[in-house]
Each structure stands twice: as C-alpha cells, then as structure tokens.
Coordinates of C-alpha atoms in Angstrom, one line a residue:
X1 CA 0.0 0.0 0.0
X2 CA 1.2 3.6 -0.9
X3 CA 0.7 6.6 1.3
X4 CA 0.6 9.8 0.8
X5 CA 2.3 12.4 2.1
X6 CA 2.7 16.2 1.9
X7 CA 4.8 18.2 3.5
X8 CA 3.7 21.8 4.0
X9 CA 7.3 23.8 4.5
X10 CA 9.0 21.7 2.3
X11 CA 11.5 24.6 1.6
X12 CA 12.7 25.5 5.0
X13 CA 15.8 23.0 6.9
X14 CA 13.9 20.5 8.5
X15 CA 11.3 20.2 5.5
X16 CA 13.9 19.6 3.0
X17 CA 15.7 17.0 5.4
X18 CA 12.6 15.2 5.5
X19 CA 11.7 15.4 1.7
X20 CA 15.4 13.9 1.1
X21 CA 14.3 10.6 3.8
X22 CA 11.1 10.4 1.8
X23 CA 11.1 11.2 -1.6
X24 CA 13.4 7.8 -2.2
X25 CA 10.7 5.3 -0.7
X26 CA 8.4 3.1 -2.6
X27 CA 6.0 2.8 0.1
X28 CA 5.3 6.7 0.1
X29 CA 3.8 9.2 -2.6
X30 CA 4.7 12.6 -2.2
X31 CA 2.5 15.6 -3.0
X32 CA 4.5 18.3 -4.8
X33 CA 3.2 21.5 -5.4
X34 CA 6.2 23.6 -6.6
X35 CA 5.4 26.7 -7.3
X36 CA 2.1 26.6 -6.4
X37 CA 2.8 26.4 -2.5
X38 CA 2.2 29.6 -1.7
X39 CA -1.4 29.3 -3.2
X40 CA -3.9 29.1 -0.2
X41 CA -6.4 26.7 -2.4
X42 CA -3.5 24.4 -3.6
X43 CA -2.4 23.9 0.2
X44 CA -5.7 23.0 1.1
X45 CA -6.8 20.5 -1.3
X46 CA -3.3 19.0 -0.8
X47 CA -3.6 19.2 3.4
X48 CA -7.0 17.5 3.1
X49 CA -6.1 15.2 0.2
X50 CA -2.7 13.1 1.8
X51 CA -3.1 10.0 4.2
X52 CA -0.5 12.3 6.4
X53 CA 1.1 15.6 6.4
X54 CA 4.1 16.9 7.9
X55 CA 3.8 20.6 8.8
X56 CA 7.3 22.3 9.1
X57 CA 5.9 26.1 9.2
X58 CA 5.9 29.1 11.4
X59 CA 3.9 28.6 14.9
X60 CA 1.3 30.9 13.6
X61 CA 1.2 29.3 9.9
X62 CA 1.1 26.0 11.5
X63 CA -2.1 26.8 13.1
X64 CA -3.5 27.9 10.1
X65 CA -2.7 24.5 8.3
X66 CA -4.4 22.2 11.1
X67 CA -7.2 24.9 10.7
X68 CA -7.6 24.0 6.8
X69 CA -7.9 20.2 7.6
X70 CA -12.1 19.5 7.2
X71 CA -11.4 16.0 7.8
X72 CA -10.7 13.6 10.3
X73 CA -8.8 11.0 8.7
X74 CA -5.9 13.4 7.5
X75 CA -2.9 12.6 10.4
X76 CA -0.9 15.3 11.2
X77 CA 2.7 15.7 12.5
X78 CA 3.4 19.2 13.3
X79 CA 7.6 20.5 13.8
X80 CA 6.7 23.9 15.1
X81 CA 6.4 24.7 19.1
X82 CA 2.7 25.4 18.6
X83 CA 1.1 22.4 19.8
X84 CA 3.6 20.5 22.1
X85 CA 2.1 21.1 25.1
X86 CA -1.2 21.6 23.7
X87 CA -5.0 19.3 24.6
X88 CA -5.2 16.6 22.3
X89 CA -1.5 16.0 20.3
X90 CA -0.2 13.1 21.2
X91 CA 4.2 14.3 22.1
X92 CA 6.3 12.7 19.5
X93 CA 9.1 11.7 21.4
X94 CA 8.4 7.4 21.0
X95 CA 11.3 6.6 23.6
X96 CA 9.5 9.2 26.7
X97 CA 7.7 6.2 27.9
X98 CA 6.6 2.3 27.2
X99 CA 3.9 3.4 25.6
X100 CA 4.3 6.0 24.1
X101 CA 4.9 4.8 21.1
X102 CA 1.3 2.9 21.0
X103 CA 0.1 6.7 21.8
X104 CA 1.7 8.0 18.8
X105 CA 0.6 5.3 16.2
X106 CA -2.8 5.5 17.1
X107 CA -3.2 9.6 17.2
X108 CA -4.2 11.9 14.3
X109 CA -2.5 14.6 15.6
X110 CA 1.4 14.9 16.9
X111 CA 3.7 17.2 17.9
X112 CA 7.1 16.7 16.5
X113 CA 9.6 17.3 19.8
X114 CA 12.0 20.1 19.4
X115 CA 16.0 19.5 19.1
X116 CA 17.4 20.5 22.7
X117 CA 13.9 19.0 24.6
X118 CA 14.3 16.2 22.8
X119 CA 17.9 15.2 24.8
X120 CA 17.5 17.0 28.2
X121 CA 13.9 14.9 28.4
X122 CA 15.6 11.8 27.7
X123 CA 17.6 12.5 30.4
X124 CA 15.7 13.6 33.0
X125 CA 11.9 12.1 32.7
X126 CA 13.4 8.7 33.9
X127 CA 15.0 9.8 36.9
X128 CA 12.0 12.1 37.8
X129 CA 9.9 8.9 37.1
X130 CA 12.1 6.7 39.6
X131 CA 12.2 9.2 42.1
X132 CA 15.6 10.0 41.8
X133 CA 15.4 13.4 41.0
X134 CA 12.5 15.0 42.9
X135 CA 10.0 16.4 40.7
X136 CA 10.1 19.6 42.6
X137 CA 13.6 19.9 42.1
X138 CA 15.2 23.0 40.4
X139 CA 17.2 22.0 37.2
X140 CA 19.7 23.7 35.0
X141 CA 20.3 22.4 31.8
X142 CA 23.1 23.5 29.1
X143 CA 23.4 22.9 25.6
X144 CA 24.8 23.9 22.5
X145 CA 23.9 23.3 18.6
X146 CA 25.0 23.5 15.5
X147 CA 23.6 26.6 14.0
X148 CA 21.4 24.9 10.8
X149 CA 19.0 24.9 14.0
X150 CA 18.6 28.3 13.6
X151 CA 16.9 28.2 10.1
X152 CA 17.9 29.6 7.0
X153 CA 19.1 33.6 9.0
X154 CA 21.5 31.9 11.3
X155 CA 22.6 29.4 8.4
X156 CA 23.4 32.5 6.3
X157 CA 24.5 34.0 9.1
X158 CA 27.2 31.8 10.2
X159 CA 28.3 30.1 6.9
X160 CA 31.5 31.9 5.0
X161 CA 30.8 34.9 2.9
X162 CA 30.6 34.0 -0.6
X163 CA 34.0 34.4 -2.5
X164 CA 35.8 35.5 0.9
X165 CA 38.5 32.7 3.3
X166 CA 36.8 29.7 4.8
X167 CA 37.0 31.9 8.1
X168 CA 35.3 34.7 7.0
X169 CA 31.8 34.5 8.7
X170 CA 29.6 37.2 9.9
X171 CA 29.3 35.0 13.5
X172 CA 31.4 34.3 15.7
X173 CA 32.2 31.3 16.8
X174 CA 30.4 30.8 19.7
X175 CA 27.8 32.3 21.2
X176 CA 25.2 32.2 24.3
X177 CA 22.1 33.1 23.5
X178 CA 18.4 33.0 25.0
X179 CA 19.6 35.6 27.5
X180 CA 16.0 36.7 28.6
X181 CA 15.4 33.4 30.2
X182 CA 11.9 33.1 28.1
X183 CA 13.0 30.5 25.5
X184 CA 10.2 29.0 23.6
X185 CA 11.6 25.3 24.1
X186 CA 11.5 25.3 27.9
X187 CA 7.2 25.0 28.7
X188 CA 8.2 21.5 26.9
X189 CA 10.7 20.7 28.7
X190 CA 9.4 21.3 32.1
X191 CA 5.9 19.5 31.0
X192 CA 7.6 16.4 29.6
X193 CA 9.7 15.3 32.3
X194 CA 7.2 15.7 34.7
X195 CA 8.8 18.7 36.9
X196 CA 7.0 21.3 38.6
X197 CA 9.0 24.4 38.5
X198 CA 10.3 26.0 35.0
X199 CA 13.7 24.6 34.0
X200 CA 16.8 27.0 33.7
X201 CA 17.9 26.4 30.4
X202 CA 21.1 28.0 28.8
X203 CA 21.7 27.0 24.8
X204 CA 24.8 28.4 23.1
X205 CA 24.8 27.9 19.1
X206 CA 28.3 26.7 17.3
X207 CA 30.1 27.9 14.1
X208 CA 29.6 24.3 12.9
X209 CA 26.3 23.2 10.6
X210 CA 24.4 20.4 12.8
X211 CA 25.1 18.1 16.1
X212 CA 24.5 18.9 19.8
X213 CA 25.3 18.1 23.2
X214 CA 22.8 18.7 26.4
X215 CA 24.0 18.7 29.5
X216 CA 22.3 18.8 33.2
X217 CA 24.8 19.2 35.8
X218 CA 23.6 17.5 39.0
X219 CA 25.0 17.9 42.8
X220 CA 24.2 14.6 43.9
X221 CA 24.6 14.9 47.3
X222 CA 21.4 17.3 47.1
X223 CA 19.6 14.4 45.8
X224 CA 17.4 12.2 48.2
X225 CA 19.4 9.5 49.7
X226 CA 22.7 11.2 47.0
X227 CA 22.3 8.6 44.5
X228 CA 25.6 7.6 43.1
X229 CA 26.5 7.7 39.4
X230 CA 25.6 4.3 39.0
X231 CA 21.9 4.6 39.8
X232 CA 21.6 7.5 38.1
X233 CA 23.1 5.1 34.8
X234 CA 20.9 1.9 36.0
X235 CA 17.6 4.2 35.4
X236 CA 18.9 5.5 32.0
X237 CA 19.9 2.0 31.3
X238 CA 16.4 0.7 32.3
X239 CA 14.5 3.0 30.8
X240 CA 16.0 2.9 27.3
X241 CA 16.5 -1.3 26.9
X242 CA 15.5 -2.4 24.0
X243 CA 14.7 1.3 22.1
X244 CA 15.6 1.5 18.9
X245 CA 17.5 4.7 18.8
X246 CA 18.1 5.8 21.9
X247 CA 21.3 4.2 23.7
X248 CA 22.7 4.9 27.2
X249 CA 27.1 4.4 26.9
X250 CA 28.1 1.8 29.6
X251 CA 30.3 3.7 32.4
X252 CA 33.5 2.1 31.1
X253 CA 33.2 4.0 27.8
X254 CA 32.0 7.1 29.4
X255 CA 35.0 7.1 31.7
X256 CA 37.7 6.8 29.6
X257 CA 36.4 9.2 27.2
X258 CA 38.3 13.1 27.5
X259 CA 36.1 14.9 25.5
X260 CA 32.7 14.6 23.5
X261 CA 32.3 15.9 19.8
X262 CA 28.4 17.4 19.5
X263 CA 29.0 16.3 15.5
X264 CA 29.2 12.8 16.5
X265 CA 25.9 11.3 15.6
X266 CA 25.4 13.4 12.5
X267 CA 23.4 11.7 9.7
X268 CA 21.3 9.2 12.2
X269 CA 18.5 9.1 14.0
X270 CA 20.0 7.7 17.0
X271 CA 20.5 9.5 20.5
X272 CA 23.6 8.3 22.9
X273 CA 23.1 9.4 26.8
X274 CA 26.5 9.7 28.8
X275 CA 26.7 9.9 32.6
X276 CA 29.7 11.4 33.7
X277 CA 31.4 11.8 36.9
X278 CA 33.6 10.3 39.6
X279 CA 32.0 6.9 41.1
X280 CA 33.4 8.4 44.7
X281 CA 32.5 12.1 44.3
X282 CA 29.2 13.8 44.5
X283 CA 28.5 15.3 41.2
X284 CA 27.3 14.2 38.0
X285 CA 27.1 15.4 34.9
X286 CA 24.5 14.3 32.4
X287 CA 25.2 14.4 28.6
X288 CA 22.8 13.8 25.1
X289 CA 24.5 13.7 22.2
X290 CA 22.5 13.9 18.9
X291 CA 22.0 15.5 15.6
X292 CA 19.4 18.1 15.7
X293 CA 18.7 17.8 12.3
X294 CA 18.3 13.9 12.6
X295 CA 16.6 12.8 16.6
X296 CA 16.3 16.3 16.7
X297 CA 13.8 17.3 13.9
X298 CA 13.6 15.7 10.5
X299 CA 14.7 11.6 11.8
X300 CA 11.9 12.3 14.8
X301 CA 9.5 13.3 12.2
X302 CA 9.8 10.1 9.7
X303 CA 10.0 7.7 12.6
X304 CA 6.9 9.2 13.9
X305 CA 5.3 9.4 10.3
X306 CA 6.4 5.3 10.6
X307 CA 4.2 4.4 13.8
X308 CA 1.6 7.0 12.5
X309 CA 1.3 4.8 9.2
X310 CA 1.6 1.3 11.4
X311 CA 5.1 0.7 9.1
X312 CA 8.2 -0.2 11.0
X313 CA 9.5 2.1 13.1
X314 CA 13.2 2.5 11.8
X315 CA 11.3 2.4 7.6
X316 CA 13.7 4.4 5.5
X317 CA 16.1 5.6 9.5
X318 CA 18.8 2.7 9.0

C-alpha cells in the first residue's frame, strides 16, 4: 500500500531533510506542489487530500494548516512549538515512555519534539519517574547546537561569505544566546519530564552546521538518599532497553572518554546518553548527544510518520 504524504514547509531545513528521507521510498507518494505552495487553495486541497502531512511552518502558519484540515482522517505531525504542550497532540518523542509509542501510532495529531527538549527529556523524565530526581527539584540544563538549527538567518548568518577565506563568517564562533530566560523550548521541557517548576535552560549555538550536546549538571549529594552515578546510569539504562534509537554508553566508555564531539551522531537518527562523573564524588554530569537535524527534527518526524502509518518504526532511518 502507498501513502501519501505532503509536506507543508518543504522549503525550509527541516522540510527539506525530511523530503530527502522520503522522496526515495516506494511505500510513500509525495504531494508536490512547486510553485504553487504559496497558493492558499492548492495547500488546502493537498492538506485534506494526503493520508498524512508533515507541517514544518511558522507557529502561527502551522495553526492555520491544522485549521484547513475538514477531515478527520488526514494525520498530522506538526515540527513547530505550537502544539507541544497543547489538549489533544499526542508528544512525538516514541522513547518518553513504554507506551508512548502505541500513543503515537494511534493519534491523528502529533507534535514533533523540538531538538534540545528532545535530549534534556531523555535524560531527566526517567530519573524524575524513579524518584531520583525529585520532581520539585530546580534543574539547570546547558546545551549547544550547530547553528542549521537556527533556520535559513543563522545558516546565512554563520556560513562563509561568498567568495571570501573559509573563516570569514559574519558569527562568531560561539555564542550564548536566549539571554532573557523566556526561551520558547522550555514549557516542553518542564511539562515532559514531569517537573513542577520552569527549568533553567542555557543553549549556546556553534560555528559548525548540525550536532548537539545537552548537559544537566547534578549535585548529587542534594539528591534524596545522593544517589551515586551508578543509579543515576541503572535508570537511564532501564529506561532505554531495547529502544531502537536511543542508547545509554556503559560507564567504562564514558569514563575513559576526555572529550565529547556534538558532531558525532550526525546523519542518524539515534541519540547516545552519557553519565559522567567520579564513582566516589558527588557530582554528576549528564550528557545527550544527537543530531538536531536527525533525533532532533527531521529523523523524529519520519519515525513518527512510521508508527503513524503502522510501518516499522526504523522504515527508511537505518
């Protein structure tokens, strides 16, 4: 059986990334419209005529789309932050729980996780879930990206001027941002792992085009009971047995490494947790490594398009 599929953005990052996992399947039909995307009636007929669409718009524009669906066949996976902690989508992330996957297959509408939640709540929903970190807690978390997660102004931003040295950007090469503290990533964050007070969050963007590390740092000893590193690996571990894309490194690995490259999962769809941290001190320090184009955005969306359609999970991922 063929399915059809249309992807309403398909000129932005994430909506070409996801047109490039598609287009090359046998078991998918995509709907084109070219030039004709801008047109208002050609976006409806084609929203309300595919078995699923993809939305990778503008908050505002994406509310408009789901607005144009008069159907209620039509299954919708939406990339913006507009409904991610919204009544009635169904959170993309397939590894937050046992069942979440189940939840996603059988919704109509899902909200495609964003990049940096999409690590810090891998790490921290388990351990809020086991009790280990109190839910009422008070969490930093820190993180840095490549900047193609910044859309087509920081991608112009930071790559080389044409014509001009490799080196000659119009960025630096590295730089804190979200300085206000009223980031539009962290109402997800706090919701999906399940704490009660808004987390701290502090992203930096890199002068390199995709990858990303997030990090919480954790004073054990203020912990209930200060759990030692080992617990705090034994949840992960637990948690994550048997997921497809998601893998927690085994302490040996973790402590021999001396440095972590954010670039190191480009191209997948896979996530690798690291727990870092001496086995006899009293501090931790939690690390997600993954692609932000890949777990992060466009992979997420096609392995959510995959349970969505009742296909394998990991169609067209491997």
């Amino acid at each position: 059986m063929t399915h059809t599929i249309f992807i309403d953005g398909e000129a932005g990052t994430t909506g070409l990334e996801i047109r490039e996992r598609l287009e090359a399947r046998a078991d998918l039909e995509l709907i084109l419209l070219g030039d004709r995307r801008r047109d208002p009636a050609a976006r409806r007929e084609a929203l309300n005529a595919a078995d699923a669409v993809i939305l990778c718009l503008p908050d505002d524009a994406a509310i408009e789309a789901v607005g144009m669906i008069d159907n209620t066949t039509t299954r919708v996976i939406d990339a913006s932050t507009a409904f991610r902690v919204a009544d009635g989508w169904t959170y993309g992330f397939a590894e937050m729980d046992a069942g979440q996957g189940a939840a996603i297959g059988g919704s109509t509408r899902v909200s495609n996780p964003g990049c940096y939640p999409t690590g810090f709540i891998a790490l921290m929903r388990p351990l809020v879930n086991a009790g280990i970190v109190p839910a009422d807690r008070f969490v930093t978390v820190n993180a840095v990206s490549g900047y193609s997660g910044g859309g087509k102004s920081m991608i112009s931003e930071f790559e080389a001027v044409p014509g001009s040295s490799p080196r000659m950007t119009k960025a630096p090469a590295f730089r804190a941002y979200g300085l206000s503290q009223h980031h539009k990533h962290v109402p997800e964050m706090t919701r999906h792992t399940g704490l009660t007070h808004d987390v701290m969050f502090a992203p930096a963007v890199g002068s390199y085009r995709q990858g990303m590390l997030v990090e919480v740092p954790l004073h054990l000893a203020s912990l209930p009971g200060s759990p030692s590193i080992e617990v705090l690996h034994g949840a992960l571990a637990e948690h994550y047995a048997g997921a497809r894309f998601v893998e927690v490194a085994d302490l040996e690995t973790t402590e021999a490494m001396t440095g972590i490259d954010p670039e190191g999962l480009n191209g997948t769809n896979r996530m690798r947790l690291h727990v870092f941290g001496d086995r006899t001190g009293s501090q931790a320090r939690l690390v997600a490594l993954l692609d932000n184009l890949g777990k992060g955005a466009s992979g997420a969306a096609v392995q959510n398009l995959n349970l969505m359609l009742g296909l394998r999970e990991d169609t067209g991922l491997t």
